[in-house]
Short mmCIF file of C-alpha atoms in Angstrom, two decimals:
data_model
loop_
_atom_site.label_atom_id
_atom_site.label_comp_id
_atom_site.label_asym_id
_atom_site.label_seq_id
_atom_site.Cartn_x
_atom_site.Cartn_y
_atom_site.Cartn_z
CA MET A 1 13.56 0.63 -33.67
CA ILE A 2 11.13 -0.99 -31.30
CA GLU A 3 10.99 -4.79 -31.51
CA PRO A 4 7.47 -5.98 -30.66
CA SER A 5 8.53 -9.63 -30.51
CA ARG A 6 10.68 -9.01 -27.43
CA VAL A 7 7.84 -7.49 -25.39
CA LYS A 8 6.43 -9.68 -22.60
CA ALA A 9 4.91 -6.86 -20.53
CA VAL A 10 3.94 -3.21 -21.04
CA VAL A 11 3.88 -0.37 -18.54
CA ILE A 12 2.25 2.98 -19.32
CA GLY A 13 2.33 6.28 -17.44
CA ALA A 14 0.11 9.28 -18.13
CA SER A 15 -1.02 12.41 -16.36
CA ALA A 16 -2.75 15.55 -17.63
CA GLY A 17 -4.61 14.74 -20.86
CA GLY A 18 -4.01 11.04 -20.32
CA VAL A 19 -7.54 9.68 -20.66
CA GLY A 20 -7.92 10.59 -24.33
CA ALA A 21 -4.42 9.40 -25.12
CA LEU A 22 -5.00 6.03 -23.44
CA LEU A 23 -8.33 5.51 -25.21
CA LYS A 24 -6.56 6.05 -28.49
CA ILE A 25 -3.63 3.69 -27.94
CA PHE A 26 -5.87 0.96 -26.48
CA GLN A 27 -7.48 0.74 -29.94
CA GLY A 28 -4.49 -1.38 -30.86
CA LEU A 29 -5.38 -4.00 -28.21
CA HIS A 30 -8.07 -6.62 -28.77
CA GLY A 31 -9.19 -9.90 -27.24
CA GLN A 32 -6.68 -11.57 -24.99
CA ASN A 33 -3.77 -12.00 -27.31
CA PHE A 34 -1.44 -9.37 -25.87
CA PRO A 35 1.02 -9.19 -22.97
CA PRO A 36 -0.09 -7.72 -19.62
CA VAL A 37 -0.46 -3.93 -19.75
CA MET A 38 -0.07 -2.01 -16.48
CA VAL A 39 -1.03 1.63 -16.23
CA VAL A 40 -0.53 4.49 -13.80
CA LEU A 41 -2.84 7.38 -14.59
CA HIS A 42 -2.54 10.36 -12.26
CA PHE A 43 -5.82 11.51 -10.77
CA PRO A 44 -6.78 13.10 -7.48
CA ALA A 45 -7.82 10.04 -5.40
CA GLN A 46 -11.36 11.36 -4.84
CA ALA A 47 -11.95 12.20 -8.49
CA ALA A 48 -10.57 9.04 -10.07
CA PRO A 49 -12.85 7.39 -12.60
CA ILE A 50 -13.88 3.75 -12.51
CA PHE A 51 -11.32 2.48 -14.99
CA GLU A 52 -13.39 -0.50 -16.18
CA GLN A 53 -16.18 1.85 -17.20
CA VAL A 54 -14.01 4.40 -18.97
CA PHE A 55 -11.61 2.07 -20.78
CA GLY A 56 -13.29 -1.36 -20.89
CA ARG A 57 -14.74 -2.69 -24.15
CA PRO A 58 -16.56 -5.90 -24.97
CA ASP A 59 -13.31 -7.15 -26.51
CA LEU A 60 -10.96 -5.64 -23.92
CA GLN A 61 -10.55 -6.62 -20.28
CA VAL A 62 -9.74 -3.63 -18.04
CA LEU A 63 -9.21 -4.14 -14.29
CA GLU A 64 -8.02 -2.33 -11.23
CA ALA A 65 -4.88 -4.18 -10.13
CA GLU A 66 -5.43 -6.16 -6.92
CA ASP A 67 -2.80 -6.69 -4.25
CA LYS A 68 -1.16 -10.14 -4.59
CA ALA A 69 -3.03 -10.98 -7.80
CA PRO A 70 -0.92 -12.66 -10.48
CA VAL A 71 -0.11 -10.54 -13.54
CA VAL A 72 -1.92 -12.22 -16.44
CA SER A 73 -1.67 -11.48 -20.14
CA GLY A 74 -4.63 -10.26 -22.17
CA ALA A 75 -5.63 -7.66 -19.57
CA ILE A 76 -5.06 -3.98 -18.85
CA TYR A 77 -4.44 -3.23 -15.18
CA PHE A 78 -4.76 0.21 -13.61
CA ALA A 79 -3.09 1.27 -10.35
CA PRO A 80 -5.78 1.90 -7.71
CA PRO A 81 -6.13 5.59 -6.79
CA GLY A 82 -4.08 6.48 -3.71
CA TYR A 83 -1.78 3.42 -3.90
CA HIS A 84 1.58 2.78 -5.53
CA LEU A 85 1.44 -0.24 -7.84
CA GLN A 86 4.48 -2.53 -7.85
CA ILE A 87 5.46 -5.78 -9.53
CA GLU A 88 6.95 -8.53 -7.36
CA PRO A 89 9.61 -11.01 -8.56
CA ASP A 90 6.98 -13.78 -8.82
CA LYS A 91 5.03 -11.58 -11.29
CA SER A 92 2.28 -10.61 -8.93
CA PHE A 93 1.05 -7.16 -7.95
CA SER A 94 1.74 -5.47 -4.64
CA LEU A 95 0.40 -2.15 -3.40
CA SER A 96 1.90 0.39 -1.04
CA VAL A 97 0.81 3.56 0.72
CA ASP A 98 4.37 4.82 1.14
CA ASP A 99 5.03 8.50 0.51
CA ALA A 100 4.15 10.09 -2.78
CA VAL A 101 6.94 10.21 -5.37
CA HIS A 102 7.01 13.43 -7.44
CA PHE A 103 3.85 14.38 -5.51
CA ALA A 104 2.11 11.38 -6.98
CA ARG A 105 0.66 8.20 -5.51
CA PRO A 106 0.34 6.11 -7.57
CA SER A 107 3.69 7.08 -9.03
CA ILE A 108 4.73 6.13 -12.54
CA ASP A 109 8.37 5.81 -11.44
CA VAL A 110 7.45 3.20 -8.81
CA LEU A 111 5.58 1.01 -11.32
CA PHE A 112 8.24 1.41 -14.03
CA GLU A 113 11.18 0.64 -11.73
CA THR A 114 9.65 -2.41 -10.06
CA ALA A 115 8.43 -3.75 -13.43
CA ALA A 116 11.88 -3.22 -14.96
CA ASP A 117 13.49 -5.23 -12.15
CA VAL A 118 11.21 -8.15 -12.97
CA TYR A 119 10.77 -8.02 -16.76
CA ARG A 120 14.16 -6.52 -17.64
CA ASP A 121 14.72 -6.54 -21.43
CA SER A 122 11.25 -7.88 -22.16
CA LEU A 123 9.56 -4.75 -20.80
CA LEU A 124 8.13 -1.95 -22.94
CA GLY A 125 7.65 1.37 -21.14
CA VAL A 126 5.37 4.03 -22.62
CA LEU A 127 5.23 7.56 -21.24
CA LEU A 128 2.42 9.79 -22.46
CA THR A 129 1.28 13.36 -21.94
CA GLY A 130 1.71 14.90 -18.50
CA ALA A 131 2.51 18.08 -16.65
CA ASN A 132 5.14 16.84 -14.19
CA ALA A 133 8.35 14.83 -14.10
CA ASP A 134 7.02 11.51 -12.76
CA GLY A 135 7.95 8.59 -14.99
CA ALA A 136 11.11 10.03 -16.52
CA GLN A 137 13.52 8.30 -14.16
CA GLY A 138 11.51 5.10 -14.32
CA LEU A 139 11.63 5.08 -18.11
CA ALA A 140 15.38 5.71 -18.08
CA TYR A 141 15.73 2.80 -15.64
CA ILE A 142 13.77 0.52 -18.01
CA GLU A 143 16.16 1.49 -20.79
CA ARG A 144 19.18 0.88 -18.55
CA LEU A 145 18.02 -2.67 -17.78
CA GLY A 146 17.67 -3.41 -21.49
CA GLY A 147 13.95 -2.77 -21.88
CA GLN A 148 12.43 -0.61 -24.63
CA ALA A 149 11.14 2.91 -24.07
CA VAL A 150 8.66 4.98 -26.05
CA VAL A 151 7.63 8.58 -25.39
CA GLN A 152 4.61 10.34 -26.84
CA SER A 153 5.85 12.78 -29.47
CA LEU A 154 6.23 16.32 -28.19
CA GLU A 155 4.40 17.82 -31.15
CA GLU A 156 1.31 15.84 -30.21
CA ALA A 157 1.25 15.64 -26.38
CA ASP A 158 -1.28 17.84 -24.57
CA SER A 159 1.28 18.55 -21.85
CA ILE A 160 4.89 18.11 -22.82
CA ALA A 161 6.61 18.32 -19.40
CA MET A 162 6.48 14.59 -18.74
CA PRO A 163 7.62 13.31 -22.16
CA GLN A 164 10.23 16.06 -22.30
CA ALA A 165 11.69 15.12 -18.91
CA ALA A 166 12.01 11.53 -20.13
CA ILE A 167 13.61 12.49 -23.44
CA SER A 168 16.30 14.39 -21.58
CA LEU A 169 17.18 11.28 -19.54
CA LEU A 170 16.99 8.60 -22.22
CA SER A 171 20.03 7.73 -24.28
CA LYS A 172 17.91 6.66 -27.28
CA PRO A 173 14.55 8.40 -26.98
CA THR A 174 11.93 7.05 -29.36
CA GLN A 175 9.08 9.50 -29.98
CA PHE A 176 5.85 8.05 -31.31
CA LYS A 177 2.49 9.59 -32.04
CA LEU A 178 -0.52 7.91 -30.42
CA GLN A 179 -1.45 6.30 -33.75
CA ALA A 180 2.01 4.71 -33.97
CA ILE A 181 1.81 3.45 -30.37
CA SER A 182 -1.58 1.94 -31.13
CA GLU A 183 -0.14 0.21 -34.22
CA LEU A 184 2.78 -1.05 -32.14
CA PHE A 185 0.33 -2.49 -29.59
CA ASP A 186 -1.50 -4.22 -32.40
CA ARG A 187 1.71 -6.11 -33.21
CA LEU A 188 2.26 -7.39 -29.66
CA ASN A 189 1.31 -10.93 -28.79
CA MET B 1 8.70 -21.33 -8.44
CA THR B 2 12.28 -20.46 -9.32
CA LEU B 3 12.98 -16.79 -9.30
CA ALA B 4 15.76 -15.17 -11.21
CA LEU B 5 17.10 -12.96 -8.47
CA SER B 6 19.33 -10.06 -9.34
CA ASP B 7 22.54 -9.50 -7.37
CA GLU B 8 20.84 -6.61 -5.61
CA GLU B 9 17.97 -8.84 -4.52
CA ILE B 10 20.39 -11.44 -3.22
CA ASP B 11 22.18 -8.73 -1.21
CA LEU B 12 18.84 -7.54 0.14
CA ARG B 13 17.79 -11.03 1.19
CA LEU B 14 21.10 -11.58 2.94
CA LEU B 15 20.68 -8.30 4.83
CA LEU B 16 17.15 -9.27 5.92
CA GLU B 17 18.49 -12.64 7.06
CA ALA B 18 21.23 -10.89 9.07
CA ILE B 19 18.67 -8.57 10.69
CA PHE B 20 16.58 -11.57 11.68
CA LEU B 21 19.51 -13.53 13.10
CA LYS B 22 20.82 -10.59 15.07
CA TYR B 23 17.65 -8.76 16.19
CA GLN B 24 14.76 -11.19 15.54
CA TYR B 25 12.96 -8.61 13.42
CA ASP B 26 11.63 -10.67 10.56
CA PHE B 27 11.29 -8.81 7.25
CA ARG B 28 12.16 -11.88 5.19
CA ASP B 29 8.59 -12.39 4.00
CA TYR B 30 7.79 -8.78 3.28
CA ALA B 31 6.83 -7.86 -0.29
CA LEU B 32 10.20 -7.34 -1.92
CA SER B 33 9.36 -4.24 -3.96
CA SER B 34 8.37 -2.16 -0.94
CA ILE B 35 11.25 -3.27 1.22
CA LYS B 36 13.65 -2.61 -1.64
CA ARG B 37 12.40 0.94 -2.09
CA ARG B 38 12.56 1.60 1.63
CA MET B 39 16.06 0.22 1.80
CA ALA B 40 17.09 2.47 -1.08
CA GLN B 41 15.76 5.47 0.85
CA ALA B 42 17.67 4.32 3.93
CA LEU B 43 20.86 4.04 1.88
CA ALA B 44 20.39 7.55 0.56
CA LYS B 45 19.67 9.06 3.99
CA LEU B 46 21.98 7.06 6.25
CA GLY B 47 24.86 7.04 3.83
CA GLY B 48 26.31 3.86 2.42
CA GLU B 49 27.30 2.64 -0.96
CA THR B 50 25.65 -0.72 -1.17
CA ILE B 51 23.20 -2.91 0.69
CA THR B 52 26.13 -5.14 1.59
CA SER B 53 27.79 -2.23 3.40
CA LEU B 54 24.60 -1.80 5.44
CA GLN B 55 24.82 -5.44 6.46
CA ASP B 56 28.20 -4.93 8.08
CA ARG B 57 27.02 -1.90 10.05
CA VAL B 58 23.71 -3.47 11.04
CA VAL B 59 25.35 -6.55 12.52
CA HIS B 60 27.93 -4.63 14.53
CA ASP B 61 26.07 -1.50 15.54
CA SER B 62 22.69 -1.87 17.19
CA GLU B 63 22.08 1.88 17.27
CA PHE B 64 22.52 1.96 13.53
CA PHE B 65 20.00 -0.85 13.25
CA GLN B 66 17.45 1.18 15.23
CA LYS B 67 17.87 3.96 12.69
CA LEU B 68 17.48 1.57 9.80
CA LEU B 69 14.37 0.14 11.43
CA THR B 70 12.65 3.52 11.21
CA PHE B 71 13.05 3.35 7.43
CA LEU B 72 11.81 -0.23 7.16
CA THR B 73 8.67 0.48 9.19
CA VAL B 74 7.68 3.90 7.83
CA PRO B 75 4.58 4.92 9.73
CA VAL B 76 1.81 5.86 7.31
CA THR B 77 -1.37 6.64 9.19
CA GLU B 78 -3.93 9.28 10.04
CA MET B 79 -7.09 9.59 12.12
CA PHE B 80 -10.30 8.46 10.41
CA ARG B 81 -8.37 7.62 7.24
CA ASP B 82 -11.06 6.56 4.73
CA PRO B 83 -13.95 8.15 6.67
CA GLU B 84 -16.55 5.95 4.92
CA PHE B 85 -14.88 2.94 6.51
CA PHE B 86 -15.27 4.38 10.01
CA LEU B 87 -18.85 5.33 9.22
CA ALA B 88 -19.48 1.71 8.25
CA VAL B 89 -17.90 0.49 11.52
CA ARG B 90 -20.12 2.90 13.42
CA ARG B 91 -23.27 1.74 11.65
CA GLU B 92 -22.69 -1.90 10.86
CA VAL B 93 -20.28 -3.23 13.47
CA LEU B 94 -20.79 -1.37 16.75
CA PRO B 95 -24.50 -2.27 17.09
CA SER B 96 -23.52 -5.93 17.09
CA LEU B 97 -20.56 -5.45 19.46
CA GLN B 98 -22.95 -3.73 21.82
CA THR B 99 -24.49 -7.08 22.70
CA TYR B 100 -21.28 -8.25 24.44
CA PRO B 101 -20.81 -7.51 28.15
CA SER B 102 -17.22 -6.63 27.44
CA ILE B 103 -15.56 -5.99 24.09
CA LYS B 104 -12.01 -6.70 23.07
CA LEU B 105 -10.45 -5.18 19.98
CA TRP B 106 -7.07 -5.69 18.36
CA VAL B 107 -5.51 -3.00 16.20
CA ALA B 108 -2.52 -4.69 14.57
CA GLY B 109 0.19 -2.49 13.09
CA CYS B 110 -1.06 0.47 15.10
CA SER B 111 1.92 2.64 14.14
CA THR B 112 1.79 6.03 15.88
CA GLY B 113 -1.72 5.48 17.24
CA GLU B 114 -3.97 7.65 15.08
CA GLU B 115 -6.20 4.77 14.07
CA VAL B 116 -6.43 3.37 17.60
CA TYR B 117 -7.71 6.68 18.91
CA SER B 118 -10.17 6.85 16.01
CA TYR B 119 -11.65 3.55 17.20
CA ALA B 120 -11.60 4.78 20.82
CA ILE B 121 -13.63 7.82 19.75
CA LEU B 122 -16.16 5.65 17.90
CA LEU B 123 -16.53 3.42 20.97
CA GLN B 124 -16.87 6.42 23.26
CA GLU B 125 -19.62 7.89 21.10
CA ALA B 126 -21.47 4.56 21.14
CA ASP B 127 -21.09 4.51 24.92
CA LEU B 128 -18.96 1.37 24.67
CA LEU B 129 -15.49 2.55 25.59
CA ASP B 130 -15.83 1.80 29.29
CA SER B 131 -16.62 -1.82 28.57
CA SER B 132 -13.89 -2.16 25.93
CA LEU B 133 -10.26 -3.14 25.90
CA ILE B 134 -8.20 -2.25 22.84
CA TYR B 135 -4.95 -4.10 22.20
CA ALA B 136 -2.80 -1.89 20.00
CA THR B 137 0.29 -3.63 18.66
CA ASP B 138 3.26 -2.78 16.49
CA ILE B 139 6.87 -3.88 16.01
CA GLN B 140 8.41 -0.41 16.01
CA PRO B 141 9.29 0.78 19.54
CA GLU B 142 9.43 4.47 18.62
CA SER B 143 5.98 4.33 17.06
CA LEU B 144 4.56 2.65 20.16
CA THR B 145 6.05 5.34 22.41
CA HIS B 146 4.55 8.03 20.18
CA ALA B 147 1.20 6.22 20.15
CA LYS B 148 1.11 5.92 23.95
CA ALA B 149 1.90 9.60 24.37
CA GLY B 150 -0.92 10.55 22.01
CA VAL B 151 0.61 13.87 21.06
CA TYR B 152 -0.10 15.10 17.53
CA ALA B 153 0.50 18.22 15.51
CA ARG B 154 -2.48 20.52 15.79
CA GLU B 155 -2.34 21.20 12.09
CA ALA B 156 -2.85 17.50 11.35
CA LEU B 157 -5.81 17.43 13.71
CA LEU B 158 -7.58 20.07 11.63
CA LYS B 159 -7.44 17.70 8.68
CA TYR B 160 -8.57 14.78 10.83
CA GLU B 161 -11.53 16.83 12.03
CA VAL B 162 -12.86 16.89 8.47
CA SER B 163 -12.54 13.11 8.25
CA TYR B 164 -14.15 12.72 11.68
CA ARG B 165 -17.20 14.60 10.43
CA GLU B 166 -17.34 12.53 7.25
CA ALA B 167 -17.21 9.45 9.50
CA GLY B 168 -20.40 10.60 11.20
CA GLY B 169 -18.84 12.52 14.10
CA GLN B 170 -20.93 15.39 15.43
CA LYS B 171 -18.98 16.70 18.40
CA ASP B 172 -16.46 19.49 18.59
CA PHE B 173 -13.57 17.17 17.72
CA LEU B 174 -10.65 19.17 19.14
CA LYS B 175 -12.37 20.31 22.32
CA THR B 176 -13.98 16.99 23.16
CA TYR B 177 -11.02 14.67 22.72
CA PHE B 178 -7.83 16.71 23.05
CA THR B 179 -6.04 19.21 25.20
CA CYS B 180 -4.53 21.71 22.81
CA ASN B 181 -1.81 24.28 22.93
CA ASP B 182 -0.67 26.44 20.02
CA ASP B 183 0.81 23.72 17.91
CA GLN B 184 0.09 20.42 19.62
CA ALA B 185 -2.88 18.39 20.71
CA ILE B 186 -2.79 15.67 23.35
CA VAL B 187 -5.34 12.87 23.47
CA LEU B 188 -7.39 13.02 26.70
CA ALA B 189 -6.63 10.39 29.33
CA GLU B 190 -10.20 9.07 29.29
CA LEU B 191 -9.72 7.94 25.68
CA LYS B 192 -6.44 6.25 26.52
CA LYS B 193 -7.36 4.38 29.66
CA ASN B 194 -8.66 1.21 28.00
CA ILE B 195 -5.92 0.90 25.40
CA LEU B 196 -3.04 -1.50 25.92
CA PHE B 197 -0.10 -0.70 23.65
CA SER B 198 2.37 -3.51 23.17
CA ASP B 199 5.10 -4.95 21.04
CA HIS B 200 3.83 -7.75 18.82
CA SER B 201 5.00 -9.09 15.46
CA LEU B 202 2.62 -10.64 12.96
CA ALA B 203 5.67 -12.38 11.50
CA THR B 204 7.01 -14.08 14.61
CA ASP B 205 4.60 -13.86 17.56
CA SER B 206 1.43 -15.81 18.30
CA VAL B 207 -2.13 -15.05 19.39
CA PHE B 208 -2.42 -13.41 22.82
CA ALA B 209 -6.14 -12.83 23.36
CA GLU B 210 -9.63 -13.53 22.09
CA VAL B 211 -11.12 -10.47 20.41
CA GLN B 212 -14.44 -9.57 18.81
CA PHE B 213 -12.91 -7.13 16.35
CA ALA B 214 -9.49 -7.19 14.69
CA SER B 215 -8.29 -4.34 12.51
CA CYS B 216 -5.21 -4.51 10.30
CA ARG B 217 -5.39 -1.84 7.63
CA ASN B 218 -2.74 -1.34 4.97
CA VAL B 219 -0.32 -3.73 6.63
CA LEU B 220 -0.90 -6.92 4.63
CA ILE B 221 -0.03 -5.12 1.38
CA TYR B 222 3.54 -4.99 2.68
CA PHE B 223 3.66 -8.78 3.23
CA ASN B 224 4.14 -11.55 0.70
CA ARG B 225 1.45 -14.16 0.38
CA SER B 226 2.79 -16.58 2.94
CA LEU B 227 3.24 -13.90 5.60
CA GLN B 228 -0.18 -12.52 4.75
CA ASP B 229 -1.62 -15.98 5.42
CA ARG B 230 0.28 -16.23 8.69
CA ALA B 231 -1.16 -12.90 9.83
CA LEU B 232 -4.68 -13.83 8.72
CA GLY B 233 -4.25 -17.09 10.64
CA LEU B 234 -3.51 -15.12 13.80
CA PHE B 235 -6.60 -12.97 13.31
CA TYR B 236 -8.73 -16.02 12.56
CA GLU B 237 -7.53 -17.77 15.70
CA SER B 238 -7.93 -14.65 17.81
CA LEU B 239 -11.45 -13.79 16.64
CA SER B 240 -14.33 -15.00 18.75
CA HIS B 241 -17.36 -16.70 17.18
CA ARG B 242 -18.56 -14.42 14.33
CA GLY B 243 -15.86 -11.87 15.15
CA TYR B 244 -15.12 -9.00 12.76
CA LEU B 245 -12.02 -8.32 10.70
CA ALA B 246 -11.24 -4.97 9.06
CA LEU B 247 -8.63 -4.60 6.31
CA GLY B 248 -7.36 -1.69 4.21
CA ASN B 249 -9.42 -0.34 1.31
CA LYS B 250 -7.53 -2.32 -1.31
CA GLU B 251 -6.87 -5.46 0.71
CA SER B 252 -8.92 -8.62 0.37
CA LEU B 253 -8.98 -12.33 1.14
CA ASN B 254 -9.05 -13.16 -2.58
CA PHE B 255 -5.43 -14.25 -2.69
CA SER B 256 -5.28 -15.91 0.72
CA ASN B 257 -6.11 -19.26 2.30
CA TYR B 258 -8.97 -17.75 4.30
CA ALA B 259 -11.45 -16.79 1.59
CA ASP B 260 -13.78 -19.66 2.52
CA ARG B 261 -13.51 -19.23 6.29
CA ILE B 262 -14.17 -15.52 6.59
CA GLU B 263 -17.11 -13.86 4.85
CA THR B 264 -17.24 -10.39 3.38
CA ILE B 265 -19.94 -8.24 4.95
CA ASN B 266 -19.04 -4.90 3.39
CA ARG B 267 -17.07 -5.30 0.18
CA THR B 268 -16.37 -1.62 -0.43
CA GLN B 269 -15.21 -0.90 3.12
CA ARG B 270 -13.42 -4.25 3.50
CA ILE B 271 -15.19 -5.46 6.60
CA PHE B 272 -15.25 -9.22 7.10
CA ARG B 273 -16.68 -11.69 9.59
CA LYS B 274 -15.51 -15.07 10.76
CA LEU B 275 -17.76 -17.86 9.52
CA PRO B 276 -19.15 -20.29 12.14
#
């Protein structure tokens, strides 16, 4: 069972098919009464959308994460295209142009692992549809440090490679449909 | 602010302290996440169980430290990286630099030199290279040697040629600026002659010259806030009246102590100018 009351920060990873999935789960988030949500969405750097325009709503603040900015609740932060997004011990963002991980920069693993080190058991990691293995190790690391892990259900994901890779590494994989993730988000505060 | 440091982070901080005490390389105010990942890669490649085991070897074996240093200062660079930025320098900065009888530039964190030569090419094409002096600095001796030599894989140059064109270049890139053999390209001496490569640390050294243009792209993201402010302080002090500062595409002054002393002149391309 996922315990929403424990969650002080959320990290999300998505790749192929991720835009539609994110739009759906963000329906559970409103206003500013939710913990910080940090997202890595794979995109070729040149073709990346402007996240504010795609995901922002009048009642939902969506930002590109800025280097050295403090992580604040009530906002959704996206990793800038071409940069790894990391969380520092003082709960601020840092960026890096180090090598791609699983051919990806930003890499989901990098965000998940650095966030797990900081938020430990108060972190919720969510891995959605995707066609590669990025994020699986990061999600397993979140679980190992006592955080909670949710994977998009295989019967629903557009591309199952990413959730499947995570399920094989997790000791207690929780599979949720997008609707259930959205409802879980609605219960965060 | 009190931080709850994990045992691993404590080990890492002790190692960075040891490196500073022994070799005066100061990574203590680097962003912890990046340095931690790089250290993990070093552990995997150099062999070693724990960060603590590295500490023992680092202190007693300076050759081992040199190897570790290559992991801590991974060079990530290319020529005309972010071509729109170089196009903006060409169009918005060089016309103003042209008014100086002699121009000094500082490329901080020059790594293996790709960016320095990109600036040299821009200056050459604006007919300014002969009246310019470029200080190119880095902390990594191997990178500086590589940069001075100016030898690059020909295959990489083919990619850089595309960026050069996107940055407004119109010459035959390879033929004009390099001597090529089958797999390598060497930067021509005329591009190199006004570049001074030297060892300089933004963490421990001070200002060494007055410059009209300082460039430090994708370096500050590896620093914590206090080291970022130290580095910005060096640039501020070094810049002449209304001098220019160039940062990486996702770097800003927003979370620094210099936001009210340096103005943004091109927000997208991260070009700034010292306020009077």
